[in-house]
Amino acid sequence: MKNRIEQIRGIIEGKLKRYYGRALENVHLLPPCPPERVGAYLAAADVLVVSLADTPLLRATMPSKVQSSLAAGRPILAHAAGDVAEVVRRSGAGLTAAPGDLPAVHAAVRELTSATDEQLSAYGAAGRRSFDDHFSPAAGFFAALQADPLLARLKWIAEPWDIGPGGYQLGAFPAGWMEWNDQYRDTVRAWWLRASGDHGSLAHRLAGSSA
């Protein structure tokens, strides 16, 4: 894995050097780090960029990088369409530009570069509030379930995707919750449409396994 990462790093650095005709001193490709350190990197950024292609699938999903960026409390530039752009606009967490709209991207970068520290902090604070209100495992509904002696004993299984802003929540549910993920979907679909698969695999998915 380490050799593969170094190979990818070399390819990216080579392409940047060929494009600009020199090595770039203001672009740093950092080595891999443990997941628990990623938050510190995000929180240290001036602006976090979420860039996604404009496809039907990505218009209706919410990649985890969006939630991580909101949680970091830093301004976001969403070079994206659909739900991702709507969440950033509605929350006030930053600016958006449609994929492929270079003038809009340029204008957004200039606006964020010209913003005061107070304005940037306001974007970040709005994003963090949105995360706490809509994406955090500590949201009120989950706390109420945990506090109820009857409901807390039950097994809860989430189907963590839906249409609309914030609808894709795979891996974002609190401890104790199970999920019907993409493997559940594929296994059940195989049984439904083709009557293929084995009983053990189907039972495993129906039980809300995240494996």
XYZ file of N, CA and C in Angstrom:
633
model
N 0.831 -1.210 0.000
C 0.000 0.000 0.000
C 0.868 1.264 0.000
N 1.952 1.248 0.810
C 2.812 2.427 0.879
C 3.423 2.732 -0.486
N 3.896 1.680 -1.185
C 4.473 1.890 -2.508
C 3.450 2.453 -3.483
N 2.200 1.968 -3.370
C 1.142 2.452 -4.251
C 0.855 3.929 -3.999
N 0.837 4.327 -2.742
C 0.591 5.735 -2.395
C 1.715 6.618 -2.934
N 2.949 6.164 -2.784
C 4.080 6.933 -3.301
C 4.016 7.034 -4.822
N 3.550 5.972 -5.485
C 3.417 5.997 -6.932
C 2.388 7.039 -7.363
N 1.246 7.065 -6.681
C 0.204 8.052 -6.991
C 0.717 9.468 -6.746
N 1.423 9.635 -5.634
C 1.988 10.946 -5.316
C 2.937 11.414 -6.411
N 3.791 10.498 -6.905
C 4.720 10.842 -7.968
C 4.009 11.228 -9.256
N 2.905 10.535 -9.565
C 2.139 10.852 -10.776
C 1.551 12.260 -10.684
N 0.968 12.582 -9.534
C 0.356 13.908 -9.360
C 1.411 15.002 -9.438
N 2.512 14.803 -8.733
C 3.569 15.817 -8.754
C 4.129 15.993 -10.164
N 4.259 14.882 -10.897
C 4.760 14.965 -12.263
C 3.826 15.734 -13.172
N 2.546 15.497 -13.047
C 1.569 16.205 -13.883
C 1.557 17.694 -13.563
N 1.648 18.039 -12.283
C 1.678 19.455 -11.913
C 2.929 20.134 -12.478
N 4.056 19.446 -12.400
C 5.306 20.031 -12.895
C 5.264 20.216 -14.396
N 4.710 19.228 -15.126
C 4.613 19.363 -16.587
C 3.668 20.491 -16.972
N 2.572 20.646 -16.217
C 1.584 21.668 -16.563
C 2.139 23.069 -16.319
N 2.818 23.258 -15.176
C 3.301 24.584 -14.819
C 4.747 24.826 -15.243
N 5.444 23.766 -15.680
C 6.820 23.925 -16.100
C 7.806 24.024 -14.961
N 7.364 23.775 -13.747
C 8.241 23.838 -12.576
C 7.551 23.155 -11.399
N 8.333 22.847 -10.382
C 7.749 22.311 -9.155
C 7.044 23.443 -8.402
N 5.902 23.153 -7.833
C 5.129 24.168 -7.125
C 5.466 24.164 -5.636
N 5.843 25.315 -5.124
C 6.205 25.416 -3.718
C 4.988 25.600 -2.809
N 3.840 25.932 -3.408
C 2.645 26.178 -2.595
C 1.640 25.024 -2.670
N 2.062 23.890 -3.224
C 1.225 22.695 -3.254
C 1.977 21.586 -2.526
N 1.380 21.058 -1.467
C 2.037 20.052 -0.652
C 1.169 18.794 -0.611
N 1.710 17.688 -1.065
C 1.031 16.401 -0.991
C 1.528 15.689 0.258
N 0.688 15.660 1.285
C 1.087 15.117 2.575
C 0.990 13.589 2.573
N 1.798 12.933 3.379
C 1.704 11.475 3.474
C 0.412 11.065 4.178
N 0.017 9.809 4.068
C -1.198 9.340 4.757
C -1.076 9.538 6.262
N -2.209 9.731 6.909
C -2.216 9.892 8.360
C -3.367 9.082 8.943
N -3.327 8.753 10.218
C -4.410 8.007 10.851
C -5.718 8.794 10.802
N -6.862 8.114 10.753
C -8.156 8.812 10.676
C -8.366 9.824 11.792
N -7.856 9.528 12.990
C -8.095 10.437 14.109
C -7.354 11.762 13.960
N -6.413 11.856 13.025
C -5.687 13.106 12.814
C -6.255 13.942 11.678
N -7.177 13.381 10.916
C -7.719 14.096 9.762
C -8.446 15.365 10.198
N -9.208 15.282 11.277
C -9.956 16.444 11.751
C -9.062 17.640 12.033
N -7.872 17.385 12.579
C -6.956 18.486 12.884
C -6.462 19.156 11.608
N -6.212 18.364 10.567
C -5.806 18.941 9.277
C -6.923 19.811 8.711
N -8.150 19.317 8.762
C -9.278 20.086 8.213
C -9.474 21.384 8.979
N -9.396 21.303 10.296
C -9.622 22.499 11.118
C -8.533 23.547 10.938
N -7.352 23.141 10.438
C -6.246 24.080 10.237
C -6.323 24.795 8.896
N -7.255 24.400 8.037
C -7.343 24.987 6.693
C -8.015 26.348 6.733
N -7.634 27.226 5.807
C -8.339 28.498 5.657
C -9.702 28.278 5.023
N -9.744 27.443 3.982
C -10.987 27.110 3.273
C -10.903 25.639 2.873
N -12.011 24.942 2.997
C -12.086 23.539 2.580
C -12.841 23.456 1.257
N -12.301 22.717 0.308
C -12.905 22.597 -1.016
C -13.505 21.205 -1.172
N -14.775 21.174 -1.561
C -15.450 19.925 -1.908
C -15.768 20.006 -3.393
N -15.109 19.172 -4.189
C -15.275 19.228 -5.641
C -15.826 17.897 -6.136
N -16.975 17.942 -6.794
C -17.640 16.739 -7.282
C -18.106 16.945 -8.716
N -18.026 15.896 -9.508
C -18.566 15.960 -10.858
C -20.084 16.097 -10.802
N -20.645 16.661 -11.842
C -22.102 16.832 -11.900
C -22.716 15.620 -12.597
N -23.095 14.622 -11.797
C -23.748 13.422 -12.318
C -25.054 13.216 -11.556
N -25.996 12.477 -12.118
C -27.253 12.216 -11.399
C -27.029 11.595 -10.030
N -26.053 10.672 -9.918
C -25.792 10.029 -8.638
C -25.266 11.024 -7.620
N -24.289 11.838 -7.996
C -23.685 12.763 -7.049
C -24.602 13.933 -6.721
N -25.586 14.208 -7.570
C -26.559 15.236 -7.226
C -27.456 14.807 -6.061
N -27.600 13.506 -5.872
C -28.550 12.990 -4.874
C -27.866 12.265 -3.730
N -26.550 12.417 -3.584
C -25.854 11.786 -2.474
C -25.072 12.835 -1.695
N -24.671 12.443 -0.496
C -23.954 13.352 0.384
C -22.665 12.663 0.848
N -21.549 12.812 0.100
C -20.298 12.180 0.511
C -19.876 12.606 1.911
N -19.219 11.713 2.618
C -18.852 11.994 4.009
C -17.908 13.184 4.129
N -17.201 13.531 3.046
C -16.304 14.691 3.103
C -17.078 15.981 3.390
N -18.361 16.026 3.000
C -19.173 17.214 3.276
C -19.423 17.337 4.773
N -19.817 16.244 5.401
C -20.057 16.269 6.845
C -18.780 16.582 7.609
N -17.656 16.009 7.174
C -16.377 16.280 7.830
C -16.006 17.750 7.717
N -16.275 18.339 6.569
C -15.958 19.759 6.369
C -16.845 20.643 7.234
N -18.130 20.318 7.325
C -19.020 21.079 8.198
C -18.562 20.976 9.653
N -18.207 19.761 10.066
C -17.802 19.544 11.462
C -16.520 20.286 11.806
N -15.648 20.514 10.799
C -14.371 21.178 11.049
C -14.539 22.651 11.389
N -15.695 23.221 11.054
C -15.926 24.620 11.389
C -15.113 25.594 10.568
N -14.822 25.244 9.313
C -14.100 26.122 8.417
C -14.959 26.438 7.200
N -14.719 27.571 6.515
C -15.505 27.904 5.323
C -15.374 26.821 4.258
N -16.428 26.627 3.486
C -16.434 25.603 2.447
C -16.667 26.249 1.090
N -15.883 25.843 0.114
C -16.166 26.152 -1.283
C -16.639 24.852 -1.915
N -17.911 24.784 -2.252
C -18.493 23.585 -2.840
C -18.538 23.733 -4.353
N -17.630 23.064 -5.036
C -17.630 23.022 -6.496
C -18.462 21.793 -6.859
N -19.772 21.945 -6.696
C -20.664 20.792 -6.782
C -22.077 21.266 -7.090
N -22.930 20.301 -7.415
C -24.334 20.587 -7.701
C -25.211 19.766 -6.759
N -26.521 19.914 -6.895
C -27.438 19.058 -6.163
C -27.428 19.285 -4.665
N -27.537 18.161 -3.916
C -27.685 18.229 -2.469
C -26.497 18.899 -1.777
N -25.293 18.608 -2.243
C -24.107 19.175 -1.601
C -24.132 20.694 -1.666
N -24.383 21.235 -2.850
C -24.442 22.690 -3.000
C -25.578 23.276 -2.167
N -26.720 22.593 -2.113
C -27.866 23.088 -1.357
C -27.559 23.148 0.130
N -26.885 22.142 0.665
C -26.539 22.133 2.086
C -25.613 23.294 2.422
N -24.612 23.536 1.583
C -23.676 24.628 1.850
C -24.384 25.973 1.752
N -25.236 26.147 0.741
C -25.972 27.410 0.605
C -26.947 27.619 1.753
N -27.721 26.604 2.049
C -28.774 26.750 3.056
C -28.203 26.972 4.451
N -27.080 26.336 4.735
C -26.485 26.473 6.061
C -25.680 27.756 6.215
N -25.298 28.376 5.097
C -24.436 29.554 5.167
C -22.990 29.207 5.461
N -22.604 27.943 5.153
C -21.264 27.467 5.495
C -20.188 27.932 4.525
N -20.573 28.557 3.419
C -19.571 28.988 2.453
C -20.193 29.358 1.127
N -19.451 29.154 0.049
C -19.891 29.539 -1.289
C -19.957 28.305 -2.184
N -20.720 28.422 -3.253
C -20.854 27.312 -4.195
C -20.574 27.795 -5.615
N -20.161 26.852 -6.442
C -19.966 27.111 -7.872
C -20.296 25.836 -8.614
N -21.052 25.957 -9.680
C -21.456 24.778 -10.441
C -20.242 24.124 -11.084
N -20.187 22.795 -11.124
C -19.080 22.109 -11.778
C -18.914 22.563 -13.229
N -17.693 22.909 -13.600
C -17.412 23.347 -14.957
C -17.598 24.835 -15.202
N -18.148 25.554 -14.229
C -18.366 26.996 -14.387
C -17.134 27.729 -13.868
N -16.130 27.864 -14.713
C -14.860 28.438 -14.276
C -14.990 29.884 -13.793
N -15.783 30.758 -14.460
C -15.942 32.116 -13.915
C -16.533 32.120 -12.511
N -17.476 31.207 -12.241
C -18.073 31.149 -10.904
C -17.057 30.669 -9.873
N -16.234 29.698 -10.252
C -15.183 29.225 -9.349
C -14.199 30.344 -9.054
N -13.792 31.059 -10.102
C -12.846 32.169 -9.945
C -13.422 33.233 -9.020
N -14.694 33.571 -9.228
C -15.328 34.599 -8.394
C -15.411 34.147 -6.941
N -15.735 32.870 -6.717
C -15.850 32.362 -5.348
C -14.497 32.368 -4.643
N -13.451 31.969 -5.363
C -12.115 31.974 -4.772
C -11.696 33.394 -4.418
N -11.970 34.347 -5.301
C -11.631 35.747 -5.018
C -12.403 36.263 -3.812
N -13.685 35.918 -3.718
C -14.496 36.402 -2.593
C -13.984 35.839 -1.272
N -13.635 34.566 -1.254
C -13.130 33.971 -0.019
C -11.747 34.504 0.331
N -10.925 34.751 -0.690
C -9.595 35.309 -0.443
C -9.683 36.718 0.118
N -10.699 37.468 -0.309
C -10.864 38.853 0.135
C -11.629 38.964 1.451
N -12.212 37.874 1.930
C -13.026 37.922 3.140
C -12.168 38.209 4.368
N -12.769 38.881 5.338
C -12.078 39.147 6.594
C -12.075 37.892 7.466
N -11.244 37.893 8.498
C -11.219 36.766 9.424
C -12.590 36.562 10.071
N -13.291 37.667 10.338
C -14.614 37.565 10.952
C -15.610 36.899 10.003
N -15.534 37.253 8.733
C -16.437 36.637 7.754
C -16.147 35.153 7.589
N -14.863 34.798 7.537
C -14.499 33.388 7.407
C -14.936 32.600 8.635
N -14.783 33.202 9.802
C -15.209 32.536 11.037
C -16.722 32.342 11.066
N -17.449 33.312 10.507
C -18.910 33.206 10.473
C -19.344 32.052 9.569
N -18.682 31.902 8.425
C -18.969 30.755 7.561
C -18.735 29.440 8.321
N -17.572 29.363 8.970
C -17.229 28.140 9.681
C -18.190 27.825 10.808
N -18.584 28.852 11.553
C -19.518 28.637 12.664
C -20.878 28.172 12.158
N -21.317 28.720 11.014
C -22.593 28.300 10.440
C -22.533 26.838 10.002
N -21.401 26.434 9.426
C -21.245 25.046 9.033
C -21.261 24.109 10.222
N -20.597 24.493 11.291
C -20.578 23.655 12.487
C -21.975 23.529 13.093
N -22.727 24.627 13.096
C -24.106 24.558 13.607
C -24.947 23.604 12.772
N -24.765 23.651 11.461
C -25.506 22.752 10.585
C -25.154 21.296 10.879
N -23.870 21.034 11.100
C -23.461 19.665 11.442
C -24.108 19.217 12.743
N -24.046 20.064 13.763
C -24.605 19.692 15.071
C -26.114 19.476 14.998
N -26.793 20.287 14.186
C -28.255 20.207 14.108
C -28.743 19.040 13.259
N -27.990 18.682 12.214
C -28.512 17.732 11.228
C -27.692 16.460 11.042
N -26.413 16.492 11.379
C -25.555 15.357 11.065
C -24.946 14.684 12.292
N -24.992 15.327 13.430
C -24.289 14.814 14.595
C -25.015 13.628 15.227
N -24.268 12.607 15.671
C -24.889 11.510 16.419
C -25.522 11.973 17.725
N -25.206 13.207 18.164
C -25.773 13.730 19.395
C -27.078 14.490 19.163
N -27.620 14.420 17.944
C -28.891 15.113 17.656
C -29.991 14.619 18.594
N -30.996 15.459 18.802
C -32.009 15.215 19.823
C -32.753 13.899 19.700
N -33.056 13.475 18.481
C -33.814 12.234 18.288
C -33.058 11.037 18.848
N -31.757 10.970 18.555
C -30.963 9.842 19.026
C -30.826 9.879 20.547
N -30.660 11.076 21.101
C -30.562 11.195 22.551
C -31.854 10.742 23.223
N -33.006 11.074 22.615
C -34.291 10.673 23.184
C -34.454 9.155 23.173
N -34.016 8.507 22.094
C -34.099 7.047 22.039
C -33.243 6.410 23.123
N -32.030 6.914 23.285
C -31.123 6.347 24.270
C -31.629 6.539 25.691
N -32.376 7.618 25.908
C -32.871 7.922 27.257
C -34.140 7.156 27.601
N -34.802 6.578 26.609
C -36.044 5.852 26.842
C -35.716 4.406 27.227
N -36.072 3.960 28.435
C -35.683 2.613 28.879
C -36.279 1.494 28.028
N -37.429 1.739 27.403
C -38.043 0.724 26.562
C -37.371 0.694 25.180
N -37.227 1.861 24.573
C -36.692 1.930 23.213
C -35.197 1.652 23.157
N -34.475 1.989 24.205
C -33.026 1.809 24.203
C -32.636 0.338 24.116
N -33.541 -0.578 24.476
C -33.224 -2.002 24.453
C -33.425 -2.618 23.073
N -34.073 -1.883 22.170
C -34.387 -2.419 20.857
C -33.176 -2.333 19.924
N -33.230 -3.128 18.864
C -32.198 -3.061 17.837
C -32.679 -2.118 16.750
N -31.920 -1.077 16.491
C -32.295 -0.069 15.509
C -31.438 -0.243 14.264
N -32.111 -0.299 13.114
C -31.425 -0.451 11.831
C -31.822 0.723 10.940
N -30.832 1.449 10.441
C -31.091 2.620 9.604
C -30.883 2.281 8.136
N -31.715 2.845 7.298
C -31.449 2.863 5.860
C -30.909 4.259 5.567
N -29.572 4.399 5.525
C -28.970 5.721 5.642
C -28.830 6.511 4.351
N -29.749 6.357 3.432
C -29.712 7.231 2.256
C -31.135 7.594 1.860
N -31.279 8.783 1.331
C -32.583 9.278 0.925
C -32.352 10.423 -0.052
N -33.397 10.805 -0.751
C -33.313 11.946 -1.651
C -33.432 13.218 -0.829
N -32.657 14.235 -1.197
C -32.741 15.524 -0.524
C -31.459 15.850 0.209
N -31.265 17.114 0.556
C -30.058 17.551 1.245
C -29.831 16.763 2.526
N -28.630 16.259 2.709
C -28.300 15.524 3.918
C -28.844 14.122 3.951
N -29.353 13.626 2.833
C -29.999 12.331 2.847
C -29.049 11.150 2.935
N -27.800 11.324 2.537
C -26.846 10.211 2.544
C -26.060 10.233 3.845
N -26.328 9.263 4.736
C -25.748 9.265 6.073
C -25.061 7.952 6.417
N -24.543 7.254 5.420
C -23.874 5.985 5.664
C -22.699 6.181 6.614
N -22.678 5.421 7.699
C -21.609 5.505 8.675
C -21.737 6.632 9.674
N -22.804 7.424 9.599
C -22.925 8.599 10.460
C -23.857 8.389 11.647
N -24.414 7.184 11.791
C -25.340 6.957 12.898
C -24.567 6.632 14.178
N -25.178 6.892 15.344
C -24.465 6.689 16.610
C -24.144 5.222 16.868
N -23.277 5.011 17.836
C -22.931 3.653 18.252
C -24.201 2.913 18.673
N -24.269 1.645 18.304
C -25.445 0.844 18.632
C -26.408 0.688 17.481
N -26.321 1.565 16.492
C -27.174 1.469 15.309
C -26.502 0.569 14.268
N -27.311 -0.198 13.542
C -26.843 -0.958 12.400
C -27.377 -0.272 11.143
N -26.872 -0.694 9.981
C -27.266 -0.015 8.746
C -27.573 -1.005 7.638
N -28.523 -0.642 6.818
C -28.750 -1.327 5.558
C -27.957 -0.554 4.514
N -26.766 -1.051 4.202
C -25.881 -0.305 3.315
C -25.976 -0.820 1.884
N -24.962 -0.493 1.073
C -25.015 -0.884 -0.332
C -24.942 -2.398 -0.515
N -24.272 -3.092 0.415
C -24.217 -4.543 0.305
C -25.584 -5.168 0.607
N -26.311 -4.569 1.545
C -27.693 -5.000 1.786
C -28.513 -4.832 0.505
N -28.397 -3.661 -0.084
C -29.150 -3.370 -1.304
C -28.851 -4.383 -2.404
N -27.546 -4.632 -2.635
C -27.160 -5.536 -3.719
C -27.598 -6.974 -3.453
N -27.479 -7.406 -2.195
C -27.847 -8.789 -1.859
C -29.350 -9.004 -2.004
N -30.138 -8.075 -1.476
C -31.590 -8.206 -1.568
C -32.050 -8.105 -3.020
N -31.411 -7.209 -3.777
C -31.779 -7.060 -5.184
C -31.496 -8.345 -5.964
N -30.376 -8.996 -5.642
C -30.034 -10.241 -6.324
C -31.093 -11.311 -6.060
N -31.574 -11.371 -4.813
C -32.627 -12.337 -4.494
C -33.937 -11.975 -5.176
N -34.238 -10.709 -5.171
C -35.524 -10.251 -5.688
C -35.607 -10.410 -7.206
N -34.545 -9.984 -7.893
C -34.601 -9.955 -9.352
C -34.126 -11.252 -10.001
N -33.125 -11.917 -9.366
C -32.527 -13.075 -10.032
C -32.640 -14.365 -9.226
N -33.182 -14.273 -8.008
C -33.289 -15.438 -7.127
C -31.932 -16.115 -6.943
N -30.874 -15.307 -6.823
C -29.523 -15.844 -6.661
C -28.975 -15.445 -5.297
N -27.918 -16.132 -4.860
C -27.329 -15.858 -3.563
C -27.560 -17.009 -2.604
N -27.086 -16.843 -1.365
C -27.279 -17.901 -0.379
C -28.040 -17.356 0.823
N -28.681 -18.278 1.564
C -29.520 -17.877 2.688
C -28.720 -17.157 3.776
N -27.496 -17.611 4.013
C -26.691 -16.998 5.062
C -26.373 -15.543 4.777
N -26.020 -15.255 3.539
C -25.702 -13.878 3.166
C -26.928 -12.979 3.277
N -28.071 -13.478 2.820
C -29.299 -12.687 2.907
C -29.664 -12.410 4.355
N -29.588 -13.415 5.220
C -29.904 -13.229 6.636
C -28.956 -12.230 7.279
N -27.678 -12.301 6.915
C -26.660 -11.391 7.445
C -27.019 -9.947 7.122
N -27.448 -9.696 5.897
C -27.793 -8.332 5.489
C -29.086 -7.859 6.145
N -30.081 -8.724 6.209
C -31.363 -8.330 6.812
C -31.203 -7.961 8.276
N -30.192 -8.542 8.929
C -29.964 -8.254 10.342
C -29.275 -6.913 10.563
N -28.985 -6.205 9.470
C -28.391 -4.877 9.610
C -26.895 -4.898 9.802
N -26.215 -5.838 9.162
C -24.772 -5.883 9.277
C -24.129 -4.791 8.447
N -23.104 -4.148 9.005
C -22.354 -3.142 8.239
C -21.126 -3.756 7.596
N -20.969 -5.082 7.723
C -19.786 -5.745 7.166
C -19.960 -6.035 5.693
